[in-house]
Coordinates of C-alpha atoms and ligand atoms in Angstrom, one line a residue:
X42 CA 25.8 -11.3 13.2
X43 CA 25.3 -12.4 16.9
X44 CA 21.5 -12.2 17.4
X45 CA 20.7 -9.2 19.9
X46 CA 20.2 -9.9 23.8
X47 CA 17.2 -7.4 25.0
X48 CA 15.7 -4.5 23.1
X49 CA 14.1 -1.5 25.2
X50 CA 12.0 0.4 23.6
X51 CA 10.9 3.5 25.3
X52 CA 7.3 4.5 25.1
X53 CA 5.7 5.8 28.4
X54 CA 5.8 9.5 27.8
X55 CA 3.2 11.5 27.6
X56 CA 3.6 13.3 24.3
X57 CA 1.9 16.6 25.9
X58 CA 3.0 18.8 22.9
X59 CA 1.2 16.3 20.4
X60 CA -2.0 18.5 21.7
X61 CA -3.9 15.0 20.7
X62 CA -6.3 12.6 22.6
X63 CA -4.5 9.4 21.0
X64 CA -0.9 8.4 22.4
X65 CA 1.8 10.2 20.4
X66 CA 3.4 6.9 19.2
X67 CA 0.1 5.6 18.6
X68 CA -0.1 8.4 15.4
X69 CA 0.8 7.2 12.2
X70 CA 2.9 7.8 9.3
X71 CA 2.4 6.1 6.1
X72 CA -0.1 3.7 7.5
X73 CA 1.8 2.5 10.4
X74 CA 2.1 4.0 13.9
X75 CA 5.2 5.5 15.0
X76 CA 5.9 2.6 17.2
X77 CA 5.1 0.3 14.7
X78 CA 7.7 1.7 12.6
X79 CA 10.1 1.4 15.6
X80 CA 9.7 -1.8 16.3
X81 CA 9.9 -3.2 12.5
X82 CA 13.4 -1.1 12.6
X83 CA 14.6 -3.6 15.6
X84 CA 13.3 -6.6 13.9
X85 CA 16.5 -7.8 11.8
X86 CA 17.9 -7.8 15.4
X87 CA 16.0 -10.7 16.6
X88 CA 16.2 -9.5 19.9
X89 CA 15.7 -12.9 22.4
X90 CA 13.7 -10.3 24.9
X91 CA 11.9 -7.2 23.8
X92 CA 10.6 -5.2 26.5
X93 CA 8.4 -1.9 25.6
X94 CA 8.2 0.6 28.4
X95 CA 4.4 2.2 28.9
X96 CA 2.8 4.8 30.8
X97 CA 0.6 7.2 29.8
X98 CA -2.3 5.5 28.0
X99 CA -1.2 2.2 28.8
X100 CA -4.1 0.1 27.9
X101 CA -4.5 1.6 24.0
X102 CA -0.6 1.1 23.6
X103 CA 0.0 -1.8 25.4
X104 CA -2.6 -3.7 23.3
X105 CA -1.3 -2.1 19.8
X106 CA 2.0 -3.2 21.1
X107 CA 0.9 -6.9 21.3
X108 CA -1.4 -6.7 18.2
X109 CA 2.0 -5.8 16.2
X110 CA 4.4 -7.3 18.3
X111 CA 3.4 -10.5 20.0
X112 CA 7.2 -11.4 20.7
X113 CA 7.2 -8.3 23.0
X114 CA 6.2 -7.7 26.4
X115 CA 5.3 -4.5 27.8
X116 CA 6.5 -3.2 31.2
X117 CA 4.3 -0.2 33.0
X118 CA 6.2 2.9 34.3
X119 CA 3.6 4.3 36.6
X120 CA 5.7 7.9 37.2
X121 CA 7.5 9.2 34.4
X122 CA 10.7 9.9 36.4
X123 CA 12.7 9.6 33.1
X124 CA 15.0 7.8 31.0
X125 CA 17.4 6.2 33.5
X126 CA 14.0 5.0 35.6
X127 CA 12.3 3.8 32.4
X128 CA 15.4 1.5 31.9
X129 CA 15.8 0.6 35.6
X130 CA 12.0 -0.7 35.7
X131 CA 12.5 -2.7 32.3
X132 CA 16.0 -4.4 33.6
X133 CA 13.9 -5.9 36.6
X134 CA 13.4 -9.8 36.8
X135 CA 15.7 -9.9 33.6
X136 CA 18.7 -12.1 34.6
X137 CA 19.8 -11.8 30.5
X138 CA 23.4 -11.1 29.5
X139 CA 25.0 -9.5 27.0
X140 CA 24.3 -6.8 24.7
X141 CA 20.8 -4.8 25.3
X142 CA 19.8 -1.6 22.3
X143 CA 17.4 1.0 24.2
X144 CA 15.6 3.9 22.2
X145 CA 12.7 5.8 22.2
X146 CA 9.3 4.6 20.3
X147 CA 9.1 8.3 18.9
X148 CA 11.5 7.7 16.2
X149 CA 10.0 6.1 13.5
X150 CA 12.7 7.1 10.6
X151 CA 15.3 4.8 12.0
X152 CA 16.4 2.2 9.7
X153 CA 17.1 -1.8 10.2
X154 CA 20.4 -1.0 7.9
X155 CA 21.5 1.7 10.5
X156 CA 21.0 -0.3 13.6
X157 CA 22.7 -3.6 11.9
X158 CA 25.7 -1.3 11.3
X159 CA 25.9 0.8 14.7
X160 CA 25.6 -2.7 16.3
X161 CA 28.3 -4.7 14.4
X162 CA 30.3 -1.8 15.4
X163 CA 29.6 -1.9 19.2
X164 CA 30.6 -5.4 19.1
X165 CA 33.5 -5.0 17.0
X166 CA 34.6 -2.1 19.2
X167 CA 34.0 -4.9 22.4
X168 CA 32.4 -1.4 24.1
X169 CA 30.8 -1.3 27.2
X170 CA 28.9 1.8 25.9
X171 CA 28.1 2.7 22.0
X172 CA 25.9 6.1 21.8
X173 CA 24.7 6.7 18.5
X174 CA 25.2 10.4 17.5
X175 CA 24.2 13.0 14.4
X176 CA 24.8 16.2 13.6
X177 CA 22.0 18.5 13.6
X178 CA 21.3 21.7 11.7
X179 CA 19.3 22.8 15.0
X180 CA 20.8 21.1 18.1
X181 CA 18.3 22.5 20.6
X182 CA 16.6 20.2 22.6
X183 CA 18.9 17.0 22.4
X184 CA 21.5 15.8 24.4
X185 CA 25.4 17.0 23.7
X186 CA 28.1 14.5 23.5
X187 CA 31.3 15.5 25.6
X188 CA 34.6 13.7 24.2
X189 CA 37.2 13.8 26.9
X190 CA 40.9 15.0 25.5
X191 CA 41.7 11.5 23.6
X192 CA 38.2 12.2 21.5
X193 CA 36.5 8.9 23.5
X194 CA 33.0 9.6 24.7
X195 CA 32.8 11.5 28.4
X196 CA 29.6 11.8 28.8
X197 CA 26.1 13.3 27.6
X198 CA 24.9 16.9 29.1
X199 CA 21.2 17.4 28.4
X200 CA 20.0 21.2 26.7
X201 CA 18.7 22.5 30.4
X202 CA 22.2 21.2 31.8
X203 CA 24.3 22.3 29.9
X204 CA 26.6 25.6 30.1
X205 CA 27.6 28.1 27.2
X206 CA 30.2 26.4 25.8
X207 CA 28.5 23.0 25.6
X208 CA 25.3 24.1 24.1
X209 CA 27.7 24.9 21.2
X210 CA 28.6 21.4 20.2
X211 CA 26.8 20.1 17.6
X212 CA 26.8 16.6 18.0
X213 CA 23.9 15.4 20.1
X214 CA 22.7 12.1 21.3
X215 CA 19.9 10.3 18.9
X216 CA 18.6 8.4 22.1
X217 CA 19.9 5.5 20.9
X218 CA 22.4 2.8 22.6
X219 CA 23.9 -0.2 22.4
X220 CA 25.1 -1.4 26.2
X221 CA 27.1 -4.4 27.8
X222 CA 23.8 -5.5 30.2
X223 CA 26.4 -5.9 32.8
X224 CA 28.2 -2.6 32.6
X225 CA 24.6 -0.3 32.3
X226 CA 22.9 -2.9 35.5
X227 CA 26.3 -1.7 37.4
X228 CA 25.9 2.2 36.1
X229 CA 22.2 3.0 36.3
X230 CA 21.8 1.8 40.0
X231 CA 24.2 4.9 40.8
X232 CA 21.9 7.7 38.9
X233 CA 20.6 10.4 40.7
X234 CA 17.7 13.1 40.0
X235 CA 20.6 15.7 40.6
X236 CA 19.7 17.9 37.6
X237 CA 17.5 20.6 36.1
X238 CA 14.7 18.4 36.0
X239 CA 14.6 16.3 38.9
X240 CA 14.6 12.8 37.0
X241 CA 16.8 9.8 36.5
X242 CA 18.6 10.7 33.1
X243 CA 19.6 7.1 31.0
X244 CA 21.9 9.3 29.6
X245 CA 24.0 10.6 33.4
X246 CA 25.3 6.3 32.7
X247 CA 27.3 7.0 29.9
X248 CA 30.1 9.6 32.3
X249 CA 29.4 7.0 34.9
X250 CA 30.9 3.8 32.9
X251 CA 33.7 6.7 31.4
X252 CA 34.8 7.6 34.8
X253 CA 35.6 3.7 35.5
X254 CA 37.3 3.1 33.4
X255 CA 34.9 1.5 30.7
X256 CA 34.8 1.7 26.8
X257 CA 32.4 4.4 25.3
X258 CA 32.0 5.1 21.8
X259 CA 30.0 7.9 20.6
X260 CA 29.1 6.6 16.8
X261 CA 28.2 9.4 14.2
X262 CA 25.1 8.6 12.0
X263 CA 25.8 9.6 8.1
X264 CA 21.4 10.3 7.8
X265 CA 20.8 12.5 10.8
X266 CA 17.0 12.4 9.5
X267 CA 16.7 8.7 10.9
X268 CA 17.1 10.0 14.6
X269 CA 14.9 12.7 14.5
X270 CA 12.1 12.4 17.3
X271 CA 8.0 13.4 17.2
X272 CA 6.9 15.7 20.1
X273 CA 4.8 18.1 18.3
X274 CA 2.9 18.1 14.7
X275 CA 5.2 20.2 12.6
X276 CA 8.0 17.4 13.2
X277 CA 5.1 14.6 12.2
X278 CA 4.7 16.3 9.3
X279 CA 8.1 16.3 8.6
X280 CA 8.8 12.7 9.6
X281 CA 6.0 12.0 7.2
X282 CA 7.3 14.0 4.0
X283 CA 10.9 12.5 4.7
X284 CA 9.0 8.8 5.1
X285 CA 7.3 10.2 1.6
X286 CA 10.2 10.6 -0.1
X287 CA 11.8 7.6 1.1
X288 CA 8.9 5.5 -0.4
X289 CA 8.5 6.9 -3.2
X290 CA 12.6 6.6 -3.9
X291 CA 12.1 2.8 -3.4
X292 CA 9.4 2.8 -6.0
X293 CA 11.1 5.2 -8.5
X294 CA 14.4 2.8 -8.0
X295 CA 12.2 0.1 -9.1
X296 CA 10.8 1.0 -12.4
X297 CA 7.6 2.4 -10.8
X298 CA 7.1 6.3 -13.0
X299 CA 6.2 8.8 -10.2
X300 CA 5.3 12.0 -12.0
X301 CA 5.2 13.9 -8.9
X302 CA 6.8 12.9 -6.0
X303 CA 5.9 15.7 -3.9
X304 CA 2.4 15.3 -3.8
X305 CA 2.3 11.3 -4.0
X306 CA 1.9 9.7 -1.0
X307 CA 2.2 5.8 -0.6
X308 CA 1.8 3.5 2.5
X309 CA 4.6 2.3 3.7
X310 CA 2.5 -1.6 2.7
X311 CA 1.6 -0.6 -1.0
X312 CA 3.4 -2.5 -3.7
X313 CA 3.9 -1.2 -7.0
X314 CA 4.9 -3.5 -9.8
X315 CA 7.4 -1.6 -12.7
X316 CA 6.1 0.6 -15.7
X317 CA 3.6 1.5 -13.4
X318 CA 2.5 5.8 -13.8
X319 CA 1.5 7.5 -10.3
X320 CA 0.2 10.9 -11.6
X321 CA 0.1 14.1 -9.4
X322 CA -2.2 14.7 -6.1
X323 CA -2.5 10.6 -5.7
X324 CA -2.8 8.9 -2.0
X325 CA -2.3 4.7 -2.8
X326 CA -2.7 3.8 1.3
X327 CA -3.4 0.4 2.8
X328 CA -3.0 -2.9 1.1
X329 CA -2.9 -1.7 -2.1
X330 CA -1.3 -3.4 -5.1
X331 CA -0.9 -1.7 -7.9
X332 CA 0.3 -4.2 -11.6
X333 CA 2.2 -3.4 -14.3
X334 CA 1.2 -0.9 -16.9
X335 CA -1.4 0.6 -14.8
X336 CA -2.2 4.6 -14.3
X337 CA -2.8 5.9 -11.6
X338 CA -4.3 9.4 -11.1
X339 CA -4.0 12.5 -11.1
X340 CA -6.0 12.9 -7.5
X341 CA -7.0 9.8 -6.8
X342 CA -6.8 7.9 -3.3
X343 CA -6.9 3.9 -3.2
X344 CA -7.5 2.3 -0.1
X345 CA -6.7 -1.2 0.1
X346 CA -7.6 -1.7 -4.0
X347 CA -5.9 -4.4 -6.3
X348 CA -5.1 -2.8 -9.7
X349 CA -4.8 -4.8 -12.7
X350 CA -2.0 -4.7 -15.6
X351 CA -2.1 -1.9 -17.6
X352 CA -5.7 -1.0 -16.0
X353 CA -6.5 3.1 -15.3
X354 CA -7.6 5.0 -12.4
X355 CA -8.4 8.7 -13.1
X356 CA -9.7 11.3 -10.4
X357 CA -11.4 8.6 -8.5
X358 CA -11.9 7.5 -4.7
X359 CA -11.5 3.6 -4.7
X360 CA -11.3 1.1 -1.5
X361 CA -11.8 -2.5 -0.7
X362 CA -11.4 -3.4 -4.4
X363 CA -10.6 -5.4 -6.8
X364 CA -9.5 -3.9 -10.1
X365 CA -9.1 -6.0 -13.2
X366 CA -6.5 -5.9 -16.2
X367 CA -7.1 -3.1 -18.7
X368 CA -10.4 -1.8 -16.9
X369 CA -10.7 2.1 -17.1
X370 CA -12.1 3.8 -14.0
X371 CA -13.3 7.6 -13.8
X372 CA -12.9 10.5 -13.7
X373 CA -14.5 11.2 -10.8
X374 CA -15.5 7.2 -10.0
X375 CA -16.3 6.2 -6.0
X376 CA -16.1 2.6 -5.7
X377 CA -16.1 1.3 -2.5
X378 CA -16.3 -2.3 -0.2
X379 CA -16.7 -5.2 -1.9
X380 CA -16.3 -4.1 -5.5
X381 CA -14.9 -6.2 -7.9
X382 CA -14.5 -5.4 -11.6
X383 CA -13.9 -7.9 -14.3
X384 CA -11.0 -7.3 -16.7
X385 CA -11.5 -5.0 -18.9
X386 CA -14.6 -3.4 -17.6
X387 CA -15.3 -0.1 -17.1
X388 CA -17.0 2.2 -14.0
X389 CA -17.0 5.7 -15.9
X390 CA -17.6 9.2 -14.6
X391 CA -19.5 9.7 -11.6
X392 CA -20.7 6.3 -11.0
X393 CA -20.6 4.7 -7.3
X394 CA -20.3 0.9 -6.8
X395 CA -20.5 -1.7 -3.8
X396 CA -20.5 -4.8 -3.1
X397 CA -20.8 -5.7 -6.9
X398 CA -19.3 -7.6 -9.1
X399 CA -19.2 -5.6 -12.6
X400 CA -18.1 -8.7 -15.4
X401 CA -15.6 -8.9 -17.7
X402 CA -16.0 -6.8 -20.2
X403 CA -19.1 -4.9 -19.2
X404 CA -19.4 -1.1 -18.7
X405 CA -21.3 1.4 -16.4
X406 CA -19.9 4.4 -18.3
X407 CA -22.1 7.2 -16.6
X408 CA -23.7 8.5 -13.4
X409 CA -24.8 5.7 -12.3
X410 CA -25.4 3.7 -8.7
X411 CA -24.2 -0.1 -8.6
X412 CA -24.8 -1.4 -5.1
X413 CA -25.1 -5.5 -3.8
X414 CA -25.4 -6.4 -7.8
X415 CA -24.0 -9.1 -10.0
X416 CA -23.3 -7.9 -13.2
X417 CA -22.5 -10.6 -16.2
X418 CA -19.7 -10.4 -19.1
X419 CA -20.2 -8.3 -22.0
X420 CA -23.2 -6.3 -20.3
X421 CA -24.2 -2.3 -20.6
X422 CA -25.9 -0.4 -17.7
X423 CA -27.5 3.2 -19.3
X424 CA -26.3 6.0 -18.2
X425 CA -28.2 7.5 -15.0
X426 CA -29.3 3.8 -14.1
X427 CA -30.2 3.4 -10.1
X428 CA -29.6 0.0 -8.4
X429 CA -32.3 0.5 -5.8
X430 CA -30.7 -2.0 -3.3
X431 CA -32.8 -0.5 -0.4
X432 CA -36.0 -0.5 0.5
X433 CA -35.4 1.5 4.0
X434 CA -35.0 -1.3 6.1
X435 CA -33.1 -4.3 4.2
X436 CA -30.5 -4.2 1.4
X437 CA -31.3 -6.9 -1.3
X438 CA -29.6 -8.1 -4.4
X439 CA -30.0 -7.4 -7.9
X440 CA -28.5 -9.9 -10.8
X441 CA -28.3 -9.1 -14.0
X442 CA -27.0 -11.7 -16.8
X443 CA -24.7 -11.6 -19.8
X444 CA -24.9 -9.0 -22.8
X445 CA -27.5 -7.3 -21.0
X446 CA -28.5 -3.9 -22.4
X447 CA -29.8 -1.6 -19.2
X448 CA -31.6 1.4 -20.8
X449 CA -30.8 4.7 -19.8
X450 CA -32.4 6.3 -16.3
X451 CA -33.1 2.8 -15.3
X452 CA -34.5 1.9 -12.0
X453 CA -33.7 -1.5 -10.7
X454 CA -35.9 -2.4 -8.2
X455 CA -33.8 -5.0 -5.8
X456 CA -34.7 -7.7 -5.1
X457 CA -35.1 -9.0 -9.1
X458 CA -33.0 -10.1 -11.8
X459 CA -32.5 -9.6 -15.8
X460 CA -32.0 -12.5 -17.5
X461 CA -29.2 -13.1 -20.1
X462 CA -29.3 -11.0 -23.2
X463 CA -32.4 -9.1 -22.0
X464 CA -33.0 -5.2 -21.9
X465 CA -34.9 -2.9 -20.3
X466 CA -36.3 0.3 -21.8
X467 CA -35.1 3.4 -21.2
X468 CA -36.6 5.6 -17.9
X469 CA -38.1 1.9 -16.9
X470 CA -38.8 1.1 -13.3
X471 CA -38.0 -2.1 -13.5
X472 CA -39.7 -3.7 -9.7
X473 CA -40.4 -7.3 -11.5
X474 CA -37.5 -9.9 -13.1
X475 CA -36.8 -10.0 -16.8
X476 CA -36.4 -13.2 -18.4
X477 CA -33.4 -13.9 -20.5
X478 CA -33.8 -12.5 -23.8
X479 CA -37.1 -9.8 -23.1
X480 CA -37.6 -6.7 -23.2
X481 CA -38.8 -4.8 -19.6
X482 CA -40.7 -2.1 -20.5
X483 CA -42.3 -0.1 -17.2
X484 CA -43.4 3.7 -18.0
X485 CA -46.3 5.6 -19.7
X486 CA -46.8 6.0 -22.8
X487 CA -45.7 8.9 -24.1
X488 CA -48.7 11.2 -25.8
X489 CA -48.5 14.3 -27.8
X490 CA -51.0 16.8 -27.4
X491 CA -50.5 18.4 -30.6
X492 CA -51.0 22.1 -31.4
X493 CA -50.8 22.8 -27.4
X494 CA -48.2 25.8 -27.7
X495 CA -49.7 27.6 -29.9
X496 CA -53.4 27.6 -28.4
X497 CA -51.6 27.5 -24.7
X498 CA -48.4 30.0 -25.4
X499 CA -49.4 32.1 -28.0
X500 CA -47.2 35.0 -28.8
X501 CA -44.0 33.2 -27.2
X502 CA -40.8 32.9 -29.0
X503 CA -41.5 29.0 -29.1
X504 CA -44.6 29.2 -30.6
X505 CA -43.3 31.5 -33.3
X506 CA -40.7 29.0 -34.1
X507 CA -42.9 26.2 -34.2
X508 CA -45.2 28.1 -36.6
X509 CA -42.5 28.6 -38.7
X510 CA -41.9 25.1 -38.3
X511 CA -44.9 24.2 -40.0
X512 CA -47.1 22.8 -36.6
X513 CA -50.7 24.4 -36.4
X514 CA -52.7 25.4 -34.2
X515 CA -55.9 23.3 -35.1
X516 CA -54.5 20.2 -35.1
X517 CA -57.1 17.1 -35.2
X518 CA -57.5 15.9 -31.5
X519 CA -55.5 12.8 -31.7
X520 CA -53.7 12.5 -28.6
X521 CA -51.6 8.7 -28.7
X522 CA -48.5 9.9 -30.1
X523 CA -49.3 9.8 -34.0
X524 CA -49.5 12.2 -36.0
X525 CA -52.6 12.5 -38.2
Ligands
UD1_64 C1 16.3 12.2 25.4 C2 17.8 12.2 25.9 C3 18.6 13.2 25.1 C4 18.5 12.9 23.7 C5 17.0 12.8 23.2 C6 16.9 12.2 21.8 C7 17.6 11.7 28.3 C8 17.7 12.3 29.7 N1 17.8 12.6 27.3 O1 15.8 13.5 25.7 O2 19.9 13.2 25.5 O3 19.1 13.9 22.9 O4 16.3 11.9 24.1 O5 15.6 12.2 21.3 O6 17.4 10.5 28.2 N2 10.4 8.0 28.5 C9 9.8 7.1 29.3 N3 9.8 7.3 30.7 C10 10.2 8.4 31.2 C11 10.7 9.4 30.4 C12 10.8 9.2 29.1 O7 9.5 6.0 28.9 O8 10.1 8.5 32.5 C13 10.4 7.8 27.1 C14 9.6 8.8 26.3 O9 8.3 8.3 26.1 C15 10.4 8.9 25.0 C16 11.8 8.6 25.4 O10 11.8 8.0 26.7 O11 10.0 7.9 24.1 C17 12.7 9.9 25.5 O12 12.1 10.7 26.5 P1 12.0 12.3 26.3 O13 11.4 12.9 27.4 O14 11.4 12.5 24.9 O15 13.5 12.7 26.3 P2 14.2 13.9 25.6 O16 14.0 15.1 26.4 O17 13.8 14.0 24.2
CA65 CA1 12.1 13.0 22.7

């Protein structure tokens, strides 16, 4: 395929009806703006000049353009005076010949496959004109294409132009074309504002080249979802179920298990390896890579998180990290930044980690806070343990060894470490290292003042039962915890 002359991508409108302070192709669908998906689209193309065409909010999409597109350059449309102006503005300075695609940055369902096809047939059809065309359910709003009595393209008539009998056709203009540069440079210097809305219509050059004679071809997409345009947030929400479904097709087709598609939403950038299991209610966004064997969810959201082979996620709220093989996480887990887990270790229910590295092998099963630790291999953190990693001003780091047994209701007093093999007694507040192999032991003794319910709580059902029980109220005075 001949590699593309110019792209124009259209993008200086307003987007009013968004109702939003961020630039309407500046929202995002599966993790990529709506211009971003636009311009990946074009890509296969390899357009020699691509030429985006900004307005309002020009500084926050001009530099996203560049950001994502360094190839392009971006071409500012003070007044919005329309389509046909737009183009005009991007066809200055360009002395390019050839063939130039212009659409609008507001449909981000368009496919490269689509646009490869419409433009091996504009070439094939040696057209001066090729309109690409669907058939909508609900044609309001678009463009209507007039064939002329051979069935060749006419001419476009916008919705506010058009009479009775032409807001009957069905088949509407997506807003994208393929042009000769030479045949639309001749055409759009002869547009005028003479319509319903005052502007330069793109679309008034279509009857323009008809009427001298040029070729038009008005091509019919088979997937009228690809054209469909955001202007308001019911049809981003329906751009993103369709991009959903599309996604999660891809996956499905390639051995991924998707138990619910419907409520499964994946970034367009996640990768999925086969005999992977999404369960219900799950969000896997970012760079996310999920391996082999894994299971994911129900309800969980990852967020740029590296799963493991055959490791499991459950009810959890992961990002920024790093998974091993076979380690279980949740239900209810929040690990964020920084957290790295060795194969086959394990962050149970309702623990939080960051910025830790958890060894292979070793487990925080329960409600428990990691934060700016190393953990070795092999090692077991209480339940309830705190990593006290601030002291209100810094953060500082805790380390703890290999086959390290962390009592329950720890308190690890950062900064300190616990040497290989050690342990640390149960509802310790551990504020000074342990070397490898001890035990830390920081808490009162316990003492039992013996009798003290019955001389204190007379009469109450415990002291009934614990007279029963055999205790008495005149217990010898020994208060350490033995009993006489
Ligand atoms: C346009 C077409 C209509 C087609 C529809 C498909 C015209 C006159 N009409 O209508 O036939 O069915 O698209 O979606 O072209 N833009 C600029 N500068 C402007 C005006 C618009 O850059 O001065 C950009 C917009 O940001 C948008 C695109 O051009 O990305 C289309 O403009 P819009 O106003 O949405 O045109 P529609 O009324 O949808
Ligand atoms: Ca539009």
């Amino acid at each position: 395929m001949n590699r593309l002359n110019v792209a124009i991508v259209l993008a200086a409108g307003e987007g009013t009806r968004m109702k939003s302070a961020t630039p309407k192709v500046l929202h995002t669908i599966a993790g990529k703006t709506i211009i971003n998906h636009v311009l990946e689209a074009i890509e296969p193309l390899s357009a020699e000049y691509l030429r985006v065409v900004v307005g309002a909010h020009r500084e926050a999409v001009e530099n996203h353009v560049h950001e994502i597109s360094p190839a392009a350059s971006t071409i500012f449309q003070a007044e919005r005076n329309g389509t046909g102006h737009a183009v005009q503005i991007a066809l200055e300075g360009l002395s390019a010949t050839g063939t130039v695609l212009i659409l609008a940055g507001d449909t981000p369902l368009i496919t490269s496959d689509t646009l490869v096809d419409f433009y091996a047939a504009h070439l094939e059809g040696q057209n001066d004109v090729s309109v690409l065309t669907a058939l909508l359910p609900d044609p309001f709003g678009y463009g209507r294409i007039l064939r002329d009595e051979s069935g060749a393209l006419a001419g476009i008539v916008e919705e506010r132009d058009a009479d009775e009998d032409e807001q009957l056709i069905e088949e509407v203009n997506t807003g994208i074309y393929l042009f000769d540069l030479d045949a639309l440079r001749n055409a759009i210097s002869q547009i005028t504002t003479d319509n319903s809305q005052g502007e330069l219509y793109l679309t008034d050059v279509i009857s323009l080249i008809h009427v001298s004679g040029g070729s038009t071809a008005a091509i019919l997409t088979t997937d009228y979802t690809e054209t469909l345009g955001i202007n308001d947030r019911g049809q981003l929400a329906e751009a993103w179920a369709i991009m959903r479904d599309r996604i999660n097709e891809f996956h499905m087709q390639s051995g991924v298990a998707i138990v619910d598609p419907t409520t499964t939403w994946i970034d367009a950038s996640v990768t999925i390896e086969a005999d992977a299991t999404i369960y219900p209610g799950t969000a896997l966004l970012g760079e996310t890579h999920i391996s082999t064997c894994a299971i994911i969810g129900p309800r969980s959201t990852l967020t740029d998180v590296r799963v493991g082979a055959g490791a499991s996620v459950i009810e959890s709220n992961c990002a920024g990290s790093d998974i091993g093989a076979g380690v279980k996480v949740g239900p209810y887990s929040f690990l964020r930044a920084g957290t790295v887990l060795g194969d086959n270790s394990k962050a149970g229910a309702f623990v939080e980690i960051k910025n830790s590295t958890v060894g292979e092998g070793s487990k925080v099963p329960h409600l428990s806070y990691v934060g700016d630790a190393t953990i070795g291999k092999g090692t077991n953190i209480g339940a309830a343990t705190i990593f006290v990693n601030y002291d209100g001003v810094t953060k500082n780091r805790i380390e703890i060894g290999d086959q390290v047994r962390i009592g329950s209701d720890t308190m690890l007093v950062a900064p300190i470490s616990v040497g290989d093999g050690a342990y640390t007694a149960a509802g310790s507040v551990i504020t000074e290292d342990v070397p490898a192999g001890s035990m830390g032991v920081a808490r009162a003794r316990q003492r039992n003042i013996l009798g003290w319910v019955l001389r204190k709580r007379s009469g109450t059902k415990s002291a009934e039962v614990a007279l029963r029980a055999g205790a008495s109220e005149s217990a010898p005075q020994k208060e350490n915890g033995e009993q006489a």
